[in-house]
CSV table of C-alpha atoms and ligand atoms in Angstrom, one decimal:
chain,number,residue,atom,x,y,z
D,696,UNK,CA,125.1,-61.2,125.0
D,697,UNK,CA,122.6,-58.2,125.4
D,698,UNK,CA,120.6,-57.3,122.3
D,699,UNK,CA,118.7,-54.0,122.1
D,700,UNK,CA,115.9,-54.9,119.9
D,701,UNK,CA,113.2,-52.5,117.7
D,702,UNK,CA,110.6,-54.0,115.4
D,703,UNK,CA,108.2,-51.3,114.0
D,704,UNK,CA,106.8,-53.2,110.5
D,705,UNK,CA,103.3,-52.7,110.6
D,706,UNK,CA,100.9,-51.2,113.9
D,707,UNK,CA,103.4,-51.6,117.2
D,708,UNK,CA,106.5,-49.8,118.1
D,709,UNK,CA,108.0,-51.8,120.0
D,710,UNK,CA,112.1,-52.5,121.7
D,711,UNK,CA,113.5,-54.9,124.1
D,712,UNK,CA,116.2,-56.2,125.5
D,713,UNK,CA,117.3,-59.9,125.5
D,714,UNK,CA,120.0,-61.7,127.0
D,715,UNK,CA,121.4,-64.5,124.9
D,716,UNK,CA,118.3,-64.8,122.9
D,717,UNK,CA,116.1,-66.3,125.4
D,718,UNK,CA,116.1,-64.0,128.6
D,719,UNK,CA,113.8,-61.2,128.5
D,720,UNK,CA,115.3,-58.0,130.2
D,721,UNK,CA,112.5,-55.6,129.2
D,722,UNK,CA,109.8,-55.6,126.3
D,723,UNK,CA,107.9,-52.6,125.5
D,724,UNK,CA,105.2,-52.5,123.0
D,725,UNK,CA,103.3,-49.6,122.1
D,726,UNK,CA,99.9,-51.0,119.8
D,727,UNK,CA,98.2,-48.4,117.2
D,728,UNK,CA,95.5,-50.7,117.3
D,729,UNK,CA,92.9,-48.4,118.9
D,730,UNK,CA,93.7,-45.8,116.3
D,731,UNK,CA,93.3,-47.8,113.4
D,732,UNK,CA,89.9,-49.7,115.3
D,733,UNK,CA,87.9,-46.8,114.1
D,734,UNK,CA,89.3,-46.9,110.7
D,735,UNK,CA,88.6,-51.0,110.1
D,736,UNK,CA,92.4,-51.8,109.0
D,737,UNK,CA,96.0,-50.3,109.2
D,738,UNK,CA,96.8,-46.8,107.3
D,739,UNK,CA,100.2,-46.7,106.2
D,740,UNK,CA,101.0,-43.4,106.4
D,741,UNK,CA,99.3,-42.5,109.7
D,742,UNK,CA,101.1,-45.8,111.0
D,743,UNK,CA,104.6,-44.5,110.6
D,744,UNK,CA,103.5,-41.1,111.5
D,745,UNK,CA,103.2,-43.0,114.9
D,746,UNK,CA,105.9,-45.0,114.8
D,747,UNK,CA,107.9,-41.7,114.6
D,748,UNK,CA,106.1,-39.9,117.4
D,749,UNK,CA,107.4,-42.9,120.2
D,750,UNK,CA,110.1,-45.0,118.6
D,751,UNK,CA,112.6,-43.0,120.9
D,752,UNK,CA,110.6,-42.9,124.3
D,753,UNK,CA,110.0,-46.9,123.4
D,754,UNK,CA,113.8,-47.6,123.0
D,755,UNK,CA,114.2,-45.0,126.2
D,756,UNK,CA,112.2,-47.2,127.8
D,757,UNK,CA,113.6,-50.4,127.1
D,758,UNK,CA,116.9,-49.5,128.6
D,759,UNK,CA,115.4,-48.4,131.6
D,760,UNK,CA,113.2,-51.4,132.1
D,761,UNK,CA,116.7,-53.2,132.0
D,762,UNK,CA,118.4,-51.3,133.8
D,763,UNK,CA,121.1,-50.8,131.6
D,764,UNK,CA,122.9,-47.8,129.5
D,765,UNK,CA,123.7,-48.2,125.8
D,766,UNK,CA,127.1,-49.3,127.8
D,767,UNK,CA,125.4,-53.0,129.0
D,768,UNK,CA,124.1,-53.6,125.2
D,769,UNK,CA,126.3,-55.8,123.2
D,770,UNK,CA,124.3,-55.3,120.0
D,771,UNK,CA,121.4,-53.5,118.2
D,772,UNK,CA,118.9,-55.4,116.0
D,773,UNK,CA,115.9,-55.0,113.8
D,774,UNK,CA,113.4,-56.1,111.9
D,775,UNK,CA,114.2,-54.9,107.9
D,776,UNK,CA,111.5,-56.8,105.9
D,777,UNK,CA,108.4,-57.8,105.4
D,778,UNK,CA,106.1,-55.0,106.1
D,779,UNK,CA,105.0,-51.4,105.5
D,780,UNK,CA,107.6,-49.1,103.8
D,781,UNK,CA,107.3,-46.5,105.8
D,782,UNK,CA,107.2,-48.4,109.2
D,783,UNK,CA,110.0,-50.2,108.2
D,784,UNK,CA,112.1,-46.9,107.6
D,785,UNK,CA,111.2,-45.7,110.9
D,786,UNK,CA,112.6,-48.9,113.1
D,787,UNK,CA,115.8,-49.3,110.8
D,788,UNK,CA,117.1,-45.6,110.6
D,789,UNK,CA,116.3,-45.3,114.5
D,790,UNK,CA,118.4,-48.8,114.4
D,791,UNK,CA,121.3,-48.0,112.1
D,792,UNK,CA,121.6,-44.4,113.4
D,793,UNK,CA,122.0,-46.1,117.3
D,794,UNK,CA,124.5,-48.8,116.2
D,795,UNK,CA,126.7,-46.3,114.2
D,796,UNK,CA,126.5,-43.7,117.5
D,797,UNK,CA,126.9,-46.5,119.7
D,798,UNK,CA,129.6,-48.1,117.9
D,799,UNK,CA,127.9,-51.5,118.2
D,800,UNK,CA,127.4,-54.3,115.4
D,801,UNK,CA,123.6,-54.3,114.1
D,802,UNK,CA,121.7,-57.1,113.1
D,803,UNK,CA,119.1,-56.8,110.4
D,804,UNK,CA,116.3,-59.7,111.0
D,805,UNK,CA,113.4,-61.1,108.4
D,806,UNK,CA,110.3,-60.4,110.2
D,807,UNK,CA,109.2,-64.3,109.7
D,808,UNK,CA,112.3,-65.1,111.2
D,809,UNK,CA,111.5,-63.6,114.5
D,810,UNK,CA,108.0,-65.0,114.5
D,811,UNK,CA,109.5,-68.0,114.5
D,812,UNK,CA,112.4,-67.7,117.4
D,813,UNK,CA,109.5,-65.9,119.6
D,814,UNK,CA,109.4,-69.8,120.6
D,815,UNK,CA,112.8,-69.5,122.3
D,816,UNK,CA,111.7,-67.1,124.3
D,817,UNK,CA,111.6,-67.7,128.0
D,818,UNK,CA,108.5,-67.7,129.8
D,819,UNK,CA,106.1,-69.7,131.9
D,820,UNK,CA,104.9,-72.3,129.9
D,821,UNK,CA,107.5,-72.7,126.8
D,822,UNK,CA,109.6,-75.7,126.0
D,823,UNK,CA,112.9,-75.5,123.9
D,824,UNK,CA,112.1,-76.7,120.5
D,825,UNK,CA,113.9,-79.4,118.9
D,826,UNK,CA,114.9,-79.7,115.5
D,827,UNK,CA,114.6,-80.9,112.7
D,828,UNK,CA,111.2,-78.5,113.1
D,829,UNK,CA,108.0,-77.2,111.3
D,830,UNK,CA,107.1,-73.9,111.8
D,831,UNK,CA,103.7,-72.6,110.8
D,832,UNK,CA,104.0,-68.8,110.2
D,833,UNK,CA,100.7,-67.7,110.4
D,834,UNK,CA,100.8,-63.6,110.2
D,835,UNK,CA,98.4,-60.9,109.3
D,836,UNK,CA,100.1,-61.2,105.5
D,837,UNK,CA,101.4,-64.5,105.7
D,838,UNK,CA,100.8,-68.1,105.8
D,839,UNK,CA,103.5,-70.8,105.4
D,840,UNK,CA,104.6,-73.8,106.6
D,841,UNK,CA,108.9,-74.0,107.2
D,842,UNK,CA,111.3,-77.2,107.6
D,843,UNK,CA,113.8,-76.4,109.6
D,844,UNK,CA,116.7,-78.5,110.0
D,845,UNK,CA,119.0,-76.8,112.3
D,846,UNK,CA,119.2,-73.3,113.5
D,847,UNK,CA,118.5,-70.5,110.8
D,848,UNK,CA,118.0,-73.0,108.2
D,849,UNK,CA,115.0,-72.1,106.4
D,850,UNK,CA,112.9,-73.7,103.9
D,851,UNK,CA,109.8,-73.0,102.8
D,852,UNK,CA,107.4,-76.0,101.8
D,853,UNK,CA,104.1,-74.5,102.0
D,854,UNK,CA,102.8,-71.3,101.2
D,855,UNK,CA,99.3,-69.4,101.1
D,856,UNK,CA,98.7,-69.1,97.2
D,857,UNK,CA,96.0,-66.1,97.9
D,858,UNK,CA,95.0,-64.2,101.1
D,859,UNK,CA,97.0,-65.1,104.5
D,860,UNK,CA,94.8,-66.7,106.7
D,861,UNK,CA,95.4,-63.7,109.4
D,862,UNK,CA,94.1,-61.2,107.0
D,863,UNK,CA,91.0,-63.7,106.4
D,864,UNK,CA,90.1,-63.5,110.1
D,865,UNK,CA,90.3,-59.8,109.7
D,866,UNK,CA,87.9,-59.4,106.9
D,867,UNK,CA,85.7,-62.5,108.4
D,868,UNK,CA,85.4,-60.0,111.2
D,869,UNK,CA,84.5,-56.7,108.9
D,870,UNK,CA,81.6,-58.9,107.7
D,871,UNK,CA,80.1,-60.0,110.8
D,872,UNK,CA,80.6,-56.4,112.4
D,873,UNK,CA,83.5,-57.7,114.8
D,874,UNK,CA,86.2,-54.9,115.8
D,875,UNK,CA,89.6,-54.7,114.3
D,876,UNK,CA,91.8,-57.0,114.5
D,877,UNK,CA,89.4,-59.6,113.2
D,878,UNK,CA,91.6,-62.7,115.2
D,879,UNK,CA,91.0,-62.0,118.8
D,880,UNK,CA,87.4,-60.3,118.0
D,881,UNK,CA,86.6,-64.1,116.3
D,882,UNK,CA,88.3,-66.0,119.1
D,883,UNK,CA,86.2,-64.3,121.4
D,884,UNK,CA,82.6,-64.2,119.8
D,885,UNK,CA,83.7,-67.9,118.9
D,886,UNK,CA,83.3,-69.1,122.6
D,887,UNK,CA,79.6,-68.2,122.3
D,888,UNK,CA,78.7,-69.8,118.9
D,889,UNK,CA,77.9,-73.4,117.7
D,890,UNK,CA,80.5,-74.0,115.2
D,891,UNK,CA,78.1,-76.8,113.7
D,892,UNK,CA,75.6,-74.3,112.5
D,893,UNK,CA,76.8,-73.4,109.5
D,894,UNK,CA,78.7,-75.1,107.0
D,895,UNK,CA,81.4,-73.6,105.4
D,896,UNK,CA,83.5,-75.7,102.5
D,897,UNK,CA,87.3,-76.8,102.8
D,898,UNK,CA,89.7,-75.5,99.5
D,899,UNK,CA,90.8,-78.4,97.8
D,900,UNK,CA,94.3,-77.1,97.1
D,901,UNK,CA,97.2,-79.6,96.3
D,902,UNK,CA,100.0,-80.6,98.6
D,903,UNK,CA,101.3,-78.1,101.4
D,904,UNK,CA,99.9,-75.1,99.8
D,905,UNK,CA,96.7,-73.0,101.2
D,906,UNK,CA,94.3,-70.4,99.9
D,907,UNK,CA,92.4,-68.6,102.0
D,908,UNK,CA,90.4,-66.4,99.8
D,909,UNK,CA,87.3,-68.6,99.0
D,910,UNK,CA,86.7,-69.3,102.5
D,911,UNK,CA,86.3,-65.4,103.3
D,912,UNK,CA,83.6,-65.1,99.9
D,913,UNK,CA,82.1,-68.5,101.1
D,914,UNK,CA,81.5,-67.0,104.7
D,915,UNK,CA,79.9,-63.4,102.6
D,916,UNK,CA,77.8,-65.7,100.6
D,917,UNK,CA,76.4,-67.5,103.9
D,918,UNK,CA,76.0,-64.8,105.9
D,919,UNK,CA,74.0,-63.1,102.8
D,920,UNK,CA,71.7,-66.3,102.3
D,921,UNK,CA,71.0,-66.6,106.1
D,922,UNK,CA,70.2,-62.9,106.1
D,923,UNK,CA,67.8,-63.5,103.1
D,924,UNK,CA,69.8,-60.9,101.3
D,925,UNK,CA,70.5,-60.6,98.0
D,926,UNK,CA,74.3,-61.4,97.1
D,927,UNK,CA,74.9,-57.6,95.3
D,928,UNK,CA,74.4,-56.4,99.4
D,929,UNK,CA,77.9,-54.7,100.0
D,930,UNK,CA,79.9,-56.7,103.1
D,931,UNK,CA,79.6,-53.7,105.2
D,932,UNK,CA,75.6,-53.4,105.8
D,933,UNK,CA,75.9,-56.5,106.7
D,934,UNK,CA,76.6,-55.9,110.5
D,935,UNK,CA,73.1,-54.0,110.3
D,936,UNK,CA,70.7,-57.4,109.6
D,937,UNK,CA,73.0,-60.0,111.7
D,938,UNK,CA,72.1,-61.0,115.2
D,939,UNK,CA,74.4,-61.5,118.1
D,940,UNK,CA,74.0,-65.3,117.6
D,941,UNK,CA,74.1,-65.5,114.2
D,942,UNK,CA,77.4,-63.7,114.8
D,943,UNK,CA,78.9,-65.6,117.4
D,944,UNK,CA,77.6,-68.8,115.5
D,945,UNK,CA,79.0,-67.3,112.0
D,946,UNK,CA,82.6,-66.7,114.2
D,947,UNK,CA,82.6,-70.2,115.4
D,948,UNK,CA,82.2,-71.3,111.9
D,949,UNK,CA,84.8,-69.7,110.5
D,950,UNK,CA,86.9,-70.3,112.9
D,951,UNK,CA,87.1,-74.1,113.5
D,952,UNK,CA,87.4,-74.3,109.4
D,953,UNK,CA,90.0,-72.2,109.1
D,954,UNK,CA,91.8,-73.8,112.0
D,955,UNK,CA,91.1,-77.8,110.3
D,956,UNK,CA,92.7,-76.0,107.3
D,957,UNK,CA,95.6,-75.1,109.3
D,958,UNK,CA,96.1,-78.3,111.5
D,959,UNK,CA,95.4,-80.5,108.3
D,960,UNK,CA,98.3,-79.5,106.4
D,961,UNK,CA,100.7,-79.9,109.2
D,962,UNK,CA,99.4,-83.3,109.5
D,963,UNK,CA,100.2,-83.7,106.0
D,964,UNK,CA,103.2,-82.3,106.4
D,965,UNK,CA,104.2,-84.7,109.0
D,966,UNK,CA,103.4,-87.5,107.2
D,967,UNK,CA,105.9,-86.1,104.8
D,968,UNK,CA,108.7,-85.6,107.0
D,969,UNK,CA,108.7,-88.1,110.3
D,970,UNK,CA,111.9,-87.6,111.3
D,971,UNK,CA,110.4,-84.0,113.0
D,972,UNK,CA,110.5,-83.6,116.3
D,973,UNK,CA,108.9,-80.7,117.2
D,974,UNK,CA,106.0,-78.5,115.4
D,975,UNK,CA,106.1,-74.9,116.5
D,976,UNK,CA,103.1,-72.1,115.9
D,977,UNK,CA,104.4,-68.8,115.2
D,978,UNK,CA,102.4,-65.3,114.2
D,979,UNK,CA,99.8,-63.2,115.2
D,980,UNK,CA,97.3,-66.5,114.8
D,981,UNK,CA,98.8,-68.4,116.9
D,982,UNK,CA,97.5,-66.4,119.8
D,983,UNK,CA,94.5,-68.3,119.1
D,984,UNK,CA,93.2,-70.1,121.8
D,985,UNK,CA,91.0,-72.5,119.5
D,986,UNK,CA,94.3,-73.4,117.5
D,987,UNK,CA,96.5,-74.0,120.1
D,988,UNK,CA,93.4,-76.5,121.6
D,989,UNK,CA,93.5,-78.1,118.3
D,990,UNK,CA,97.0,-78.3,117.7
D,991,UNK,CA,97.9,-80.0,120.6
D,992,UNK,CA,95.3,-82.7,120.3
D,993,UNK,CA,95.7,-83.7,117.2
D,994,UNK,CA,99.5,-83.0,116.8
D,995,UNK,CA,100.9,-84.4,119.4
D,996,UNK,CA,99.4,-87.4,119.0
D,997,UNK,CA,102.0,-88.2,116.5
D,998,UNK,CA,104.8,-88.0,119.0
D,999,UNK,CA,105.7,-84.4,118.0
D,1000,UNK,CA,106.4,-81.8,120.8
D,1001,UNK,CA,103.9,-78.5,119.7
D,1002,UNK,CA,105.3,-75.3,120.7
D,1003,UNK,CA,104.0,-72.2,120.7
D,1004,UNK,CA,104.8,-68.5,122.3
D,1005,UNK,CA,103.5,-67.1,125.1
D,1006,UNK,CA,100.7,-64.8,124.1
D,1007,UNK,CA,102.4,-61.7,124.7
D,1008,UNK,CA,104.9,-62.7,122.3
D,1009,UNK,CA,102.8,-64.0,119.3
D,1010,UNK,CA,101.5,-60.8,117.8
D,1011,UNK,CA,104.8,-58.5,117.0
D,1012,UNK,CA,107.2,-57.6,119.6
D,1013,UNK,CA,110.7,-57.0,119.5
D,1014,UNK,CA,111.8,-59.4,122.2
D,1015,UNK,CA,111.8,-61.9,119.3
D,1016,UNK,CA,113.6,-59.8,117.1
D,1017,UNK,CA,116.3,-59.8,119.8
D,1018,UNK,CA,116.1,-64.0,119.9
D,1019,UNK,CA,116.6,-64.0,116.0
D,1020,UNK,CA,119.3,-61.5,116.3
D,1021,UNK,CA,121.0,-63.7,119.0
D,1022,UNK,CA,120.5,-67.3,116.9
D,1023,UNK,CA,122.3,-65.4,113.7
D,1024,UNK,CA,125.3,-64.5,115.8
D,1025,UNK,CA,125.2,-68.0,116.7
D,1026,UNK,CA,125.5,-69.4,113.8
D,1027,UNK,CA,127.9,-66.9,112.3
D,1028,UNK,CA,125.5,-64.6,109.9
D,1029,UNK,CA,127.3,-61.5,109.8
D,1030,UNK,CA,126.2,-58.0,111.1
D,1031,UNK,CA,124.8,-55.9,109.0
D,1032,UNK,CA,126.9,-52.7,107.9
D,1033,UNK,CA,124.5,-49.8,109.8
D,1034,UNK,CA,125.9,-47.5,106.7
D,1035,UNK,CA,123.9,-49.8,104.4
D,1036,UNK,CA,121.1,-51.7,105.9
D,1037,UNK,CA,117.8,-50.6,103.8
D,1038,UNK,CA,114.6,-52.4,103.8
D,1039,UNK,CA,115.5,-54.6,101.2
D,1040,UNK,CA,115.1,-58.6,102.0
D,1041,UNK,CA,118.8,-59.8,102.9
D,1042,UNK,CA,118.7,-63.3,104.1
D,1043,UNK,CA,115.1,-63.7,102.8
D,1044,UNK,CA,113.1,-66.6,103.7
D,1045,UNK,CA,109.9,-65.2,101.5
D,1046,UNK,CA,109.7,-63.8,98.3
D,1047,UNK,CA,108.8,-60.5,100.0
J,1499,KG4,O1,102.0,-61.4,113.4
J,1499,KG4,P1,101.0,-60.3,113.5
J,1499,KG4,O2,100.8,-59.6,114.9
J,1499,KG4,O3,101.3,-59.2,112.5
J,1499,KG4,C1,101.8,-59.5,111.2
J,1499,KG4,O4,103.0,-59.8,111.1
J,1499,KG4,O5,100.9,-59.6,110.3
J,1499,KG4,O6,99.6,-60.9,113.1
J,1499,KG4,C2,98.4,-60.1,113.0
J,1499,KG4,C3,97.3,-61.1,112.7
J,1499,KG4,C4,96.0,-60.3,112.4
J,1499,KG4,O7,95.4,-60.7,111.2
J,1499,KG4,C5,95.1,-60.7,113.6
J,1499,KG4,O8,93.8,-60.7,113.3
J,1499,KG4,C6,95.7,-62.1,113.9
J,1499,KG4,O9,97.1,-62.0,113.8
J,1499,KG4,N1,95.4,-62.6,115.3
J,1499,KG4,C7,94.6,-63.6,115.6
J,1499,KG4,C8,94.5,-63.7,117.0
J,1499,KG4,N2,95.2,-62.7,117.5
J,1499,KG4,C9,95.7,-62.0,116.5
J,1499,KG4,N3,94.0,-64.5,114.8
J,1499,KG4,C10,93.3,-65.5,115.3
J,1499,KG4,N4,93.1,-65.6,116.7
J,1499,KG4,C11,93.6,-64.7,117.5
J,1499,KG4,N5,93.4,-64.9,118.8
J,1500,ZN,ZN1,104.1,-60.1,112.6
């Protein structure tokens, strides 16, 4: 089954096509990042303004890059919710407006959801995960940790109570002077520091929950007391006073605490559930190189296969979307009606 998939929820347009949710026809992604670089952060409405300008010349080139006509495609999907309003609307009128020309069934995915299958996704280095699974979502707005007992079965058994931790790198990054995104400006800097510098406190939050936001205040307080600055000086004249090093040593910091925060509730996790068999990272973090490290040391230790996506496929992409699409026809969710999919959550597996 070949799935034309679109996923436009936050800063990429992106479509692909995927054969039987794991073989990868064609993936195009087309990143706003360099626009909103300059900016610090993601502007809604310039982001859809974007999304509108290529979502057609992305979805052109999908087909192409696949060699097939709407003819070959079995089924459209896309991503529906979580994310910004007016990306959204871009990716799922484009969607419904193909499947109802088309005359092909649509698929209308949760956003986490993809994350998540981007780890059946064939490529180089993957292994097929086994379940029962945990996932770790760990996105630019979210943070959770999901049992999964079979396919599409998801339950949520940890969640961020403030900031996701993605969105912490982000701002960690604004206060050290680090580009936007924050992640792969801090993984980067990060090879260059000593993480043992500084000393940055663990939140003592219960059970499988996390909370990111102290950790971004305790890194602003650090950086202000190393810079001999008064704690009233505003985050962003920051990046004047700090050296490269104290950067690099600041990024290191942050980093390996927010990763022990990470990797110490799936260990607790485990504990709690032993009959898993395979841990799987999904979300823009787990491109990080650092976590990965981590997560396979001290994870599979405990006889648990760690999984993660292939680079390319951790941030947002719609090759994932197709995967999800695939694993819902699989297991018998029904298409969506094209006349009615909106951005509302459907089969939601967060409160978004
Ligand atoms: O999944 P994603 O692409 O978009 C959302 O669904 O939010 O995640 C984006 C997040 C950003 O906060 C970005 O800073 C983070 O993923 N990120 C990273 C790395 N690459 C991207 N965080 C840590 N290390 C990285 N290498
Ligand atoms: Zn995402």
């Amino acid at each position: 089954m070949k799935i034309l998939a679109i996923e436009s929820s936050c800063d990429e347009t992106a479509a692909a096509v995927v054969e039987d949710g794991v073989r990868i026809l064609s993936n195009v992604v087309v990143s706003q990042v360099d626009i909103f670089a300059a900016y610090g952060g993601v502007i809604p409405e310039v982001a859809a303004r974007s999304h509108l300008e290529v979502i057609l010349p992305v979805v052109h080139k999908a087909l192409d890059d696949a060699g097939l006509t709407k003819d070959g495609i079995d089924a459209v999907a896309v991503t529906h919710t979580p994310g910004l309003m007016g990306s959204l609307l871009i990716g799922t009128l484009t969607a419904r407006m193909l499947a109802i020309l088309w005359e092909k069934p649509l698929f209308a995915v949760h956003h986490l959801k993809s994350h998540i299958y981007a780890n059946w996704l064939e490529s180089g280095t993957s292994q097929v995960p086994e379940f029962p699974l945990l996932a770790l979502v760990i996105s630019g707005g979210h943070t959770q940790i999901i049992y999964m007992r079979e396919h599409n079965q998801f339950e949520i058994i940890g969640t961020t109570r403030d900031d996701a931790v993605g969105e912490c790198f982000d701002k960690v990054a604004k206060i050290l002077g680090l580009p936007y995104p924050g992640g792969p400006a801090i993984d980067q800097a990060a090879l260059h520091g000593d993480k043992t510098r500084y000393k940055l406190p663990q939140p003592k939050v219960e059970g499988l929950d996390f909370s990111f936001s102290g950790l971004k205040t305790a890194v602003l307080r650090a950086v202000q007391a190393e810079l001999k600055l008064p704690i009233t000086t505003p985050s962003y004249e920051l990046k004047e006073h700090i050296s490269e090093q104290q950067r690099n040593d600041f990024a290191a910091a942050f980093q390996e605490t927010a990763c022990n925060i990470l990797i110490n509730k799936m260990k607790m996790a485990l504990d709690k559930h032993p009959e898993v068999k395979t841990v799987v990272l999904a979300g823009g973090v787990s491109a990080s190189g650092a976590l990965r490290k981590k997560a396979k040391e001290e994870l599979s230790g405990t006889g648990v296969k760690v999984c993660f996506p292939e680079v390319k496929f951790a941030g947002d992409n719609a090759a994932m979307v197709g995967a999800a699409a695939y694993f819902e026809v699989v297991t018998g969710v029904k298409e969506t009606d094209p006349y009615k999919v909106s951005i509302a959550p459907r089969t939601a597996i967060s409160k978004d």
